[in-house]
Short mmCIF file of C-alpha atoms and ligand atoms in Angstrom, two decimals:
data_model
loop_
_atom_site.label_atom_id
_atom_site.label_comp_id
_atom_site.label_asym_id
_atom_site.label_seq_id
_atom_site.Cartn_x
_atom_site.Cartn_y
_atom_site.Cartn_z
CA MET A 289 92.08 -55.53 12.47
CA GLN A 290 88.58 -55.12 11.08
CA PHE A 291 85.61 -54.77 13.45
CA GLN A 292 83.06 -53.88 10.81
CA LEU A 293 80.65 -56.39 9.31
CA THR A 294 80.31 -56.62 5.52
CA GLU A 295 77.09 -55.50 3.85
CA GLU A 296 76.16 -59.13 3.27
CA GLN A 297 76.74 -60.04 6.94
CA VAL A 298 74.57 -57.11 8.07
CA MET A 299 71.83 -58.31 5.69
CA ILE A 300 71.98 -61.84 7.10
CA GLN A 301 71.90 -60.50 10.66
CA LYS A 302 68.78 -58.49 9.83
CA ALA A 303 67.11 -61.43 8.10
CA ALA A 304 67.76 -63.58 11.18
CA ARG A 305 66.45 -60.86 13.50
CA ASP A 306 63.27 -60.50 11.44
CA PHE A 307 62.80 -64.27 11.36
CA ALA A 308 63.26 -64.46 15.15
CA GLN A 309 60.74 -61.68 15.81
CA ASN A 310 58.14 -62.69 13.22
CA ALA A 311 58.37 -66.49 13.14
CA CYS A 312 59.89 -67.55 16.48
CA LEU A 313 58.58 -65.13 19.08
CA PRO A 314 54.86 -65.88 18.56
CA GLY A 315 54.12 -69.03 20.54
CA VAL A 316 57.62 -69.49 21.96
CA ILE A 317 56.32 -69.69 25.56
CA GLU A 318 53.65 -72.25 24.62
CA ARG A 319 56.09 -74.40 22.61
CA ASP A 320 58.41 -74.42 25.63
CA GLU A 321 55.61 -75.34 28.02
CA HIS A 322 54.21 -78.13 25.82
CA GLN A 323 57.62 -79.34 24.58
CA GLN A 324 56.48 -78.76 21.03
CA PHE A 325 59.06 -79.14 18.26
CA PRO A 326 59.29 -75.88 16.24
CA ARG A 327 58.50 -77.60 12.96
CA GLU A 328 57.16 -74.57 11.09
CA GLN A 329 60.12 -72.50 12.22
CA VAL A 330 62.60 -75.14 11.05
CA ILE A 331 60.88 -75.37 7.66
CA GLN A 332 61.28 -71.60 7.34
CA LEU A 333 64.95 -71.86 8.33
CA GLY A 334 65.38 -74.08 5.29
CA GLU A 335 63.60 -71.57 3.06
CA LEU A 336 65.94 -68.83 4.29
CA GLY A 337 68.99 -70.97 3.48
CA PHE A 338 69.84 -71.20 7.20
CA LEU A 339 70.03 -75.00 7.41
CA GLY A 340 73.08 -75.23 5.16
CA MET A 341 74.50 -71.77 5.67
CA MET A 342 78.16 -72.66 5.19
CA THR A 343 77.60 -75.48 2.70
CA SER A 344 78.68 -74.75 -0.87
CA PRO A 345 75.86 -73.79 -3.28
CA VAL A 346 77.08 -76.74 -5.39
CA TYR A 347 75.58 -78.97 -2.68
CA GLY A 348 72.41 -77.01 -1.97
CA GLY A 349 73.88 -74.65 0.62
CA ALA A 350 74.04 -70.88 0.94
CA GLY A 351 77.86 -70.67 0.76
CA MET A 352 78.14 -68.12 3.56
CA ASP A 353 81.01 -67.67 5.99
CA THR A 354 81.13 -68.73 9.64
CA ILE A 355 80.79 -65.11 10.83
CA SER A 356 77.41 -64.91 9.06
CA TYR A 357 76.43 -68.19 10.68
CA ILE A 358 77.16 -66.98 14.20
CA LEU A 359 75.38 -63.68 13.54
CA ALA A 360 72.27 -65.64 12.57
CA MET A 361 72.66 -68.04 15.50
CA GLU A 362 72.91 -65.11 17.92
CA GLU A 363 69.79 -63.37 16.62
CA ILE A 364 67.64 -66.52 16.62
CA SER A 365 68.91 -67.65 20.03
CA LYS A 366 67.94 -64.30 21.57
CA VAL A 367 64.37 -65.43 21.06
CA ASP A 368 64.19 -69.20 20.64
CA ALA A 369 67.07 -71.51 21.52
CA SER A 370 64.99 -74.61 20.74
CA THR A 371 64.92 -73.56 17.10
CA SER A 372 68.55 -72.45 17.02
CA VAL A 373 69.93 -75.75 18.35
CA CYS A 374 68.20 -77.58 15.52
CA MET A 375 69.82 -75.15 13.08
CA SER A 376 73.23 -75.49 14.74
CA VAL A 377 73.24 -79.30 14.69
CA ASN A 378 72.20 -79.46 11.03
CA ASN A 379 74.76 -76.87 9.93
CA SER A 380 77.82 -77.71 11.98
CA LEU A 381 77.47 -81.32 13.05
CA VAL A 382 75.84 -82.79 9.97
CA CYS A 383 76.37 -80.73 6.79
CA TRP A 384 79.93 -79.66 7.59
CA GLY A 385 81.33 -83.17 8.07
CA LEU A 386 79.48 -84.54 5.05
CA GLU A 387 80.85 -81.80 2.81
CA LYS A 388 84.39 -82.14 4.12
CA TYR A 389 84.69 -85.92 4.24
CA GLY A 390 81.79 -87.42 2.29
CA THR A 391 82.09 -89.04 -1.13
CA GLU A 392 80.48 -87.34 -4.12
CA GLU A 393 77.69 -89.92 -4.01
CA GLN A 394 77.09 -89.32 -0.28
CA LYS A 395 76.97 -85.57 -0.91
CA GLN A 396 74.49 -85.90 -3.77
CA ASN A 397 72.28 -88.33 -1.86
CA TYR A 398 72.34 -86.73 1.59
CA LEU A 399 74.10 -83.38 1.79
CA VAL A 400 72.05 -81.67 -0.93
CA PRO A 401 68.66 -82.28 0.73
CA LEU A 402 70.10 -81.71 4.25
CA ALA A 403 71.54 -78.33 3.29
CA ARG A 404 68.21 -77.36 1.72
CA GLY A 405 66.28 -78.80 4.66
CA ARG A 406 63.89 -80.39 2.24
CA LYS A 407 63.38 -83.51 0.16
CA ASP A 408 60.30 -84.38 -1.92
CA GLY A 409 58.47 -81.45 -0.33
CA ALA A 410 59.06 -82.66 3.25
CA LEU A 411 61.33 -81.46 6.07
CA TYR A 412 64.76 -83.12 5.83
CA ILE A 413 67.29 -82.56 8.63
CA GLY A 414 70.05 -84.54 10.32
CA ALA A 415 71.31 -85.58 13.75
CA PHE A 416 74.72 -86.43 15.23
CA LEU A 417 74.84 -89.64 17.27
CA LEU A 418 77.94 -89.75 19.45
CA SER A 419 76.76 -89.76 23.09
CA GLU A 420 75.73 -93.00 24.79
CA PRO A 421 74.38 -93.92 28.23
CA GLU A 422 77.99 -94.44 29.37
CA ALA A 423 79.86 -92.29 26.86
CA GLY A 424 79.26 -88.56 27.33
CA SER A 425 82.43 -86.62 28.07
CA ASP A 426 84.39 -89.88 27.75
CA ALA A 427 83.47 -90.10 24.09
CA THR A 428 86.01 -92.77 23.11
CA SER A 429 84.17 -95.25 25.33
CA GLN A 430 81.72 -96.28 22.60
CA HIS A 431 79.60 -99.38 23.25
CA THR A 432 77.55 -99.20 20.05
CA MET A 433 79.01 -101.88 17.79
CA ALA A 434 79.15 -101.96 14.00
CA GLU A 435 80.05 -105.42 12.75
CA ASP A 436 81.70 -105.66 9.34
CA LYS A 437 79.74 -108.16 7.20
CA GLY A 438 81.53 -107.64 3.90
CA ASP A 439 79.32 -105.37 1.82
CA HIS A 440 77.46 -103.97 4.83
CA TYR A 441 77.66 -103.35 8.59
CA ILE A 442 75.26 -104.44 11.32
CA ILE A 443 74.83 -101.85 14.07
CA ASN A 444 73.67 -102.63 17.62
CA GLY A 445 73.56 -100.27 20.59
CA THR A 446 71.97 -97.19 22.14
CA LYS A 447 72.64 -93.49 21.61
CA ASN A 448 71.56 -90.85 24.13
CA TRP A 449 70.59 -87.16 24.19
CA ILE A 450 70.15 -86.93 20.45
CA THR A 451 69.03 -83.49 19.26
CA ASN A 452 66.61 -83.75 16.28
CA GLY A 453 66.25 -87.41 17.26
CA ALA A 454 62.65 -87.90 16.12
CA ASN A 455 62.56 -85.36 13.29
CA ALA A 456 65.86 -86.12 11.57
CA SER A 457 65.76 -88.15 8.37
CA VAL A 458 69.48 -88.88 8.52
CA TYR A 459 71.70 -89.87 11.42
CA LEU A 460 75.50 -89.65 11.49
CA VAL A 461 76.30 -92.56 13.81
CA MET A 462 79.62 -93.16 15.55
CA ALA A 463 80.16 -96.85 16.40
CA GLN A 464 82.96 -99.17 17.48
CA THR A 465 84.15 -101.48 14.71
CA ASP A 466 87.36 -102.69 16.36
CA PRO A 467 87.33 -102.43 20.19
CA ALA A 468 90.97 -103.51 20.48
CA LYS A 469 92.00 -100.32 18.66
CA GLY A 470 90.17 -97.96 21.04
CA SER A 471 89.52 -94.55 19.50
CA LYS A 472 91.14 -95.73 16.25
CA GLY A 473 88.57 -98.53 16.01
CA ILE A 474 85.58 -96.18 15.70
CA ASP A 475 83.79 -95.52 12.41
CA VAL A 476 81.08 -93.08 11.35
CA PHE A 477 78.08 -94.05 9.23
CA ILE A 478 75.24 -92.32 7.44
CA VAL A 479 72.07 -94.09 8.57
CA GLU A 480 68.55 -93.27 7.41
CA ARG A 481 66.11 -93.04 10.31
CA LYS A 482 63.54 -95.18 8.52
CA THR A 483 65.99 -98.14 8.41
CA LYS A 484 64.59 -101.34 9.93
CA GLY A 485 65.74 -101.97 13.52
CA ILE A 486 65.84 -98.32 14.63
CA THR A 487 63.63 -97.28 17.54
CA VAL A 488 63.28 -93.67 18.65
CA GLY A 489 62.84 -93.48 22.44
CA PRO A 490 60.42 -91.07 24.15
CA LYS A 491 61.15 -87.34 24.11
CA GLU A 492 63.26 -86.26 27.10
CA ASN A 493 61.40 -83.96 29.53
CA LYS A 494 64.07 -81.28 29.85
CA LEU A 495 64.78 -78.23 32.03
CA GLY A 496 65.38 -75.99 29.01
CA ILE A 497 65.29 -75.96 25.19
CA ARG A 498 62.09 -77.90 25.75
CA GLY A 499 60.87 -77.47 22.18
CA SER A 500 63.90 -79.21 20.68
CA ASP A 501 63.43 -82.95 20.35
CA THR A 502 65.95 -84.90 22.38
CA HIS A 503 65.69 -88.68 22.31
CA SER A 504 67.53 -91.93 22.85
CA ILE A 505 67.92 -93.94 19.65
CA LEU A 506 68.09 -97.73 19.80
CA PHE A 507 69.78 -99.82 17.12
CA GLU A 508 68.89 -103.48 16.83
CA ASP A 509 70.58 -105.34 13.96
CA VAL A 510 70.47 -102.26 11.75
CA LYS A 511 71.89 -102.99 8.30
CA VAL A 512 73.96 -100.18 6.78
CA PRO A 513 75.58 -100.45 3.33
CA LYS A 514 79.36 -100.14 3.31
CA GLU A 515 79.21 -97.14 1.00
CA ASN A 516 77.53 -95.24 3.87
CA ARG A 517 80.72 -95.21 5.95
CA ILE A 518 82.33 -91.77 5.94
CA GLY A 519 86.09 -91.69 5.44
CA PRO A 520 88.56 -94.54 5.88
CA HIS A 521 88.15 -97.32 8.43
CA GLY A 522 88.92 -96.04 11.96
CA PHE A 523 88.25 -92.38 11.11
CA GLY A 524 85.06 -92.02 13.20
CA PHE A 525 86.52 -90.51 16.36
CA LYS A 526 88.63 -87.92 14.57
CA PHE A 527 85.58 -87.11 12.44
CA ALA A 528 83.56 -86.52 15.63
CA MET A 529 86.24 -84.36 17.25
CA GLN A 530 86.82 -82.23 14.17
CA THR A 531 83.11 -81.79 13.62
CA LEU A 532 82.63 -80.75 17.24
CA GLU A 533 85.32 -78.07 16.91
CA GLY A 534 83.00 -76.24 14.53
CA GLY A 535 79.87 -77.24 16.43
CA ARG A 536 81.23 -75.55 19.53
CA ILE A 537 81.37 -72.21 17.67
CA GLY A 538 77.67 -72.61 16.88
CA ILE A 539 76.79 -73.39 20.52
CA ALA A 540 78.98 -70.50 21.70
CA ALA A 541 76.93 -68.23 19.43
CA GLN A 542 73.75 -69.78 20.80
CA ALA A 543 74.90 -69.00 24.36
CA LEU A 544 75.82 -65.48 23.28
CA GLY A 545 72.34 -65.01 21.83
CA ILE A 546 70.62 -66.32 24.97
CA ALA A 547 72.70 -63.89 27.07
CA ALA A 548 72.06 -60.96 24.72
CA GLY A 549 68.33 -61.70 24.59
CA ALA A 550 68.09 -61.69 28.40
CA TYR A 551 70.19 -58.53 28.63
CA GLU A 552 68.01 -56.66 26.10
CA ARG A 553 64.90 -57.60 28.07
CA ALA A 554 66.50 -56.61 31.41
CA LEU A 555 67.65 -53.27 29.99
CA ALA A 556 64.20 -52.44 28.62
CA TYR A 557 62.54 -53.48 31.88
CA ALA A 558 65.00 -51.43 34.00
CA LYS A 559 64.22 -48.33 31.94
CA GLN A 560 60.48 -48.52 32.52
CA ARG A 561 60.10 -50.07 36.00
CA LYS A 562 60.08 -47.51 38.81
CA ALA A 563 61.08 -48.04 42.47
CA PHE A 564 61.92 -45.57 45.22
CA GLY A 565 60.73 -42.70 43.02
CA LYS A 566 62.80 -43.36 39.89
CA GLU A 567 63.43 -45.90 37.11
CA ILE A 568 65.38 -48.83 38.52
CA ALA A 569 68.02 -48.28 35.79
CA GLN A 570 68.86 -45.05 37.65
CA HIS A 571 69.84 -47.02 40.76
CA GLN A 572 73.52 -47.85 40.76
CA ALA A 573 72.84 -51.41 42.00
CA ILE A 574 71.03 -52.10 38.71
CA GLN A 575 73.36 -49.99 36.55
CA PHE A 576 76.38 -52.00 37.70
CA LYS A 577 74.61 -55.23 36.87
CA LEU A 578 73.74 -53.95 33.38
CA ALA A 579 77.30 -52.70 32.86
CA ASP A 580 78.77 -56.09 33.77
CA MET A 581 76.22 -57.90 31.61
CA ALA A 582 77.02 -55.72 28.58
CA THR A 583 80.78 -56.11 29.09
CA ARG A 584 80.73 -59.89 29.43
CA ILE A 585 78.43 -60.25 26.41
CA GLU A 586 80.79 -58.15 24.30
CA ALA A 587 83.75 -60.27 25.39
CA ALA A 588 81.82 -63.45 24.50
CA ARG A 589 80.92 -61.97 21.11
CA LEU A 590 84.57 -61.17 20.35
CA LEU A 591 85.61 -64.74 21.26
CA CYS A 592 82.90 -66.13 18.96
CA MET A 593 84.02 -63.84 16.13
CA ARG A 594 87.63 -64.80 16.64
CA ALA A 595 86.87 -68.54 16.48
CA ALA A 596 84.69 -68.05 13.39
CA TRP A 597 87.34 -65.93 11.71
CA GLU A 598 90.01 -68.56 12.36
CA LYS A 599 87.77 -71.24 10.88
CA ASP A 600 87.06 -69.10 7.80
CA HIS A 601 90.78 -68.45 7.33
CA GLY A 602 91.85 -72.08 7.47
CA ARG A 603 93.61 -71.72 10.83
CA ASP A 604 93.54 -74.17 13.73
CA TYR A 605 90.41 -73.28 15.70
CA ALA A 606 90.21 -76.08 18.30
CA VAL A 607 91.32 -73.87 21.20
CA SER A 608 89.49 -70.72 20.11
CA SER A 609 86.20 -72.60 19.63
CA SER A 610 86.48 -74.15 23.11
CA MET A 611 87.40 -70.75 24.60
CA ALA A 612 84.37 -69.18 22.91
CA LYS A 613 82.07 -71.95 24.10
CA VAL A 614 83.19 -72.06 27.73
CA PHE A 615 83.17 -68.29 28.10
CA ALA A 616 79.92 -67.66 26.23
CA SER A 617 78.03 -70.42 28.03
CA GLU A 618 79.19 -69.29 31.47
CA THR A 619 78.29 -65.73 30.47
CA ALA A 620 74.83 -66.92 29.39
CA MET A 621 74.21 -68.62 32.74
CA TRP A 622 75.36 -65.57 34.70
CA VAL A 623 73.64 -62.94 32.55
CA THR A 624 70.30 -64.75 32.45
CA THR A 625 70.35 -65.22 36.24
CA GLU A 626 70.99 -61.48 36.67
CA ALA A 627 68.24 -60.68 34.17
CA VAL A 628 65.78 -62.65 36.32
CA GLN A 629 67.07 -60.76 39.38
CA ILE A 630 66.56 -57.35 37.72
CA HIS A 631 62.99 -58.34 36.87
CA GLY A 632 62.35 -59.39 40.50
CA GLY A 633 59.10 -61.36 40.87
CA TYR A 634 58.20 -60.74 37.21
CA GLY A 635 61.38 -62.49 36.17
CA TYR A 636 60.18 -65.65 37.86
CA VAL A 637 57.08 -66.02 35.70
CA LYS A 638 56.89 -67.16 32.11
CA GLU A 639 55.37 -64.06 30.47
CA PHE A 640 58.61 -62.09 30.82
CA HIS A 641 60.75 -64.70 28.98
CA VAL A 642 63.88 -64.38 31.13
CA GLU A 643 63.18 -67.48 33.26
CA ARG A 644 63.05 -69.51 30.03
CA LEU A 645 66.29 -67.97 28.81
CA MET A 646 67.88 -68.87 32.16
CA ARG A 647 66.73 -72.48 31.81
CA ASP A 648 67.89 -72.57 28.18
CA ALA A 649 71.31 -71.18 29.11
CA LYS A 650 72.19 -74.19 31.27
CA ILE A 651 72.43 -76.68 28.42
CA THR A 652 75.09 -74.60 26.66
CA GLN A 653 77.45 -75.53 29.53
CA ILE A 654 76.73 -79.21 28.89
CA TYR A 655 76.17 -80.21 25.27
CA GLU A 656 78.80 -80.42 22.55
CA GLY A 657 81.29 -80.86 25.39
CA THR A 658 80.80 -79.70 28.98
CA SER A 659 82.67 -76.67 30.32
CA GLU A 660 85.08 -79.16 31.89
CA VAL A 661 85.76 -80.80 28.50
CA GLN A 662 86.35 -77.35 26.94
CA ARG A 663 88.94 -76.67 29.65
CA ILE A 664 90.63 -80.02 28.83
CA VAL A 665 90.84 -79.00 25.16
CA ILE A 666 92.13 -75.50 26.01
CA GLY A 667 94.59 -76.86 28.57
CA ARG A 668 96.02 -79.40 26.13
CA GLY A 669 96.18 -76.75 23.40
CA ILE A 670 98.12 -74.22 25.44
CA LEU A 671 100.49 -76.82 26.91
CA ARG A 672 101.25 -78.47 23.56
N1 CAA B 785 90.91 -83.40 15.89
C1 CAA B 785 91.50 -84.51 15.40
N2 CAA B 785 91.86 -85.53 16.19
C2 CAA B 785 91.58 -85.44 17.50
C3 CAA B 785 90.96 -84.31 18.06
C4 CAA B 785 90.63 -83.25 17.19
N3 CAA B 785 90.03 -82.14 17.63
N4 CAA B 785 90.81 -84.48 19.39
C5 CAA B 785 91.32 -85.70 19.66
N5 CAA B 785 91.78 -86.26 18.51
C6 CAA B 785 92.45 -87.55 18.37
C7 CAA B 785 93.69 -87.60 19.26
O1 CAA B 785 94.81 -87.03 18.61
C8 CAA B 785 93.85 -89.08 19.51
O2 CAA B 785 94.44 -89.68 18.37
P1 CAA B 785 95.95 -90.29 18.46
O3 CAA B 785 95.82 -91.42 19.44
O4 CAA B 785 96.25 -90.67 17.08
O5 CAA B 785 96.80 -89.17 19.00
C9 CAA B 785 92.42 -89.58 19.54
O6 CAA B 785 91.63 -88.61 18.86
C10 CAA B 785 91.90 -89.73 20.96
O7 CAA B 785 91.97 -88.45 21.55
P2 CAA B 785 92.28 -88.20 23.09
O8 CAA B 785 93.38 -89.11 23.55
O9 CAA B 785 92.48 -86.74 23.28
O10 CAA B 785 90.91 -88.69 23.74
P3 CAA B 785 90.37 -88.56 25.20
O11 CAA B 785 89.74 -89.83 25.57
O12 CAA B 785 91.42 -87.99 26.11
O13 CAA B 785 89.14 -87.50 25.03
C11 CAA B 785 88.02 -85.38 24.91
C12 CAA B 785 89.31 -86.18 24.67
C13 CAA B 785 88.42 -83.96 24.49
C14 CAA B 785 87.60 -85.37 26.36
C15 CAA B 785 86.89 -85.92 24.00
O14 CAA B 785 86.50 -87.21 24.37
C16 CAA B 785 85.68 -85.02 23.99
O15 CAA B 785 85.65 -84.02 23.28
N6 CAA B 785 84.61 -85.38 24.77
C17 CAA B 785 83.35 -84.66 24.72
C18 CAA B 785 82.45 -85.19 23.65
C19 CAA B 785 81.38 -84.22 23.27
O16 CAA B 785 81.62 -83.05 23.02
N7 CAA B 785 80.17 -84.73 23.13
C20 CAA B 785 79.08 -83.94 22.68
C21 CAA B 785 78.04 -84.82 22.12
S1 CAA B 785 77.32 -84.21 20.66
C22 CAA B 785 76.11 -83.15 21.14
O17 CAA B 785 76.01 -82.71 22.24
C23 CAA B 785 75.28 -82.73 19.99
C24 CAA B 785 73.92 -82.28 20.25
O18 CAA B 785 72.99 -83.01 20.07
C25 CAA B 785 73.70 -80.83 20.54
#
């Protein structure tokens, strides 16, 4: 068993840490308060090769492994989870599926600019449109319809909670093509946001990750050429599930980063804040909290590494990615709450960052499959 990172992985970790400190930290509180999309930061992610980290260089990506990806996700999420979710969605939910299942033409047209994060000098990212007003955890219950018209499809329906909703140039849209076939009657399409009939709803006013742009997307008689369907007819649900297996590793790493960021701040604060004549870190009540925080974070990190390693080695990673996500996200919620507690009154105000990290942590227990959905996946996996 090897616990040491390679030289390249250490380099990527450092690059991500520098990016987080230099590009994300300035203004992160204001972007959160004003719900401002981190556009400049996302452009820089593209320049660093972080928008298509695992995509082959043949298709504009950086060709790195999943371990490198989670190292970068952790470092960026320590500081700015609104930026890291954008990165995670583009890498795992958009580029990965296009590279694995797209045609050569689809890859040349869409994957290359998505992995670079740029086309014709402008930002170019993607979004993953599975959730609907009445299809969240129950993802097979798709009401968005795609009607086969011969050489094209016509899509009608509404998608909800779409990360990158207003800034994405490309949507991967899951839609029902044959309701009688249930999950086997779902297809997945590449749809350009500028296509006639698409309306982007207002930005959701969220508890956390307030900078990320989350929107409903409405489809009204949207015409999509047949060559934009990914995979064979009826492949859409399996495509979504397989894509989410990798996505969940990215969100687990995001949760890990949020937890680690809050812990680092709590540790530093505990070493300088004095009460009852000594630094609060010298009080056992605080020491025990810090010890538990450090231990749970390390366990979450090992689960993330394990899932990433399995993915990189071509093993089945459905269970390990769900284990990493459920454990890391619950760790993030617990650690950030304790970090606020260690800060006392200061933890409750924005300047000290930990209240934002606590708000950001909550979404990691919800998106890309709630903690309950992860337990379904784990339960089915271990009982198989
Ligand atoms: N790989 C391949 N096939 C899979 C699969 C996988 N991981 N998981 C399921 N399938 C297949 C099943 O084998 C089954 O096919 P067969 O009938 O041929 O056996 C078919 O898909 C239907 O599967 P289930 O019967 O297991 O479906 P279910 O209704 O019981 O649902 C579920 C299972 C795990 C709860 C699933 O619906 C699920 O994961 N829900 C959560 C969805 C989710 O994560 N949404 C996140 C939205 S995206 C987001 O948040 C992005 C963002 O913006 C940040």
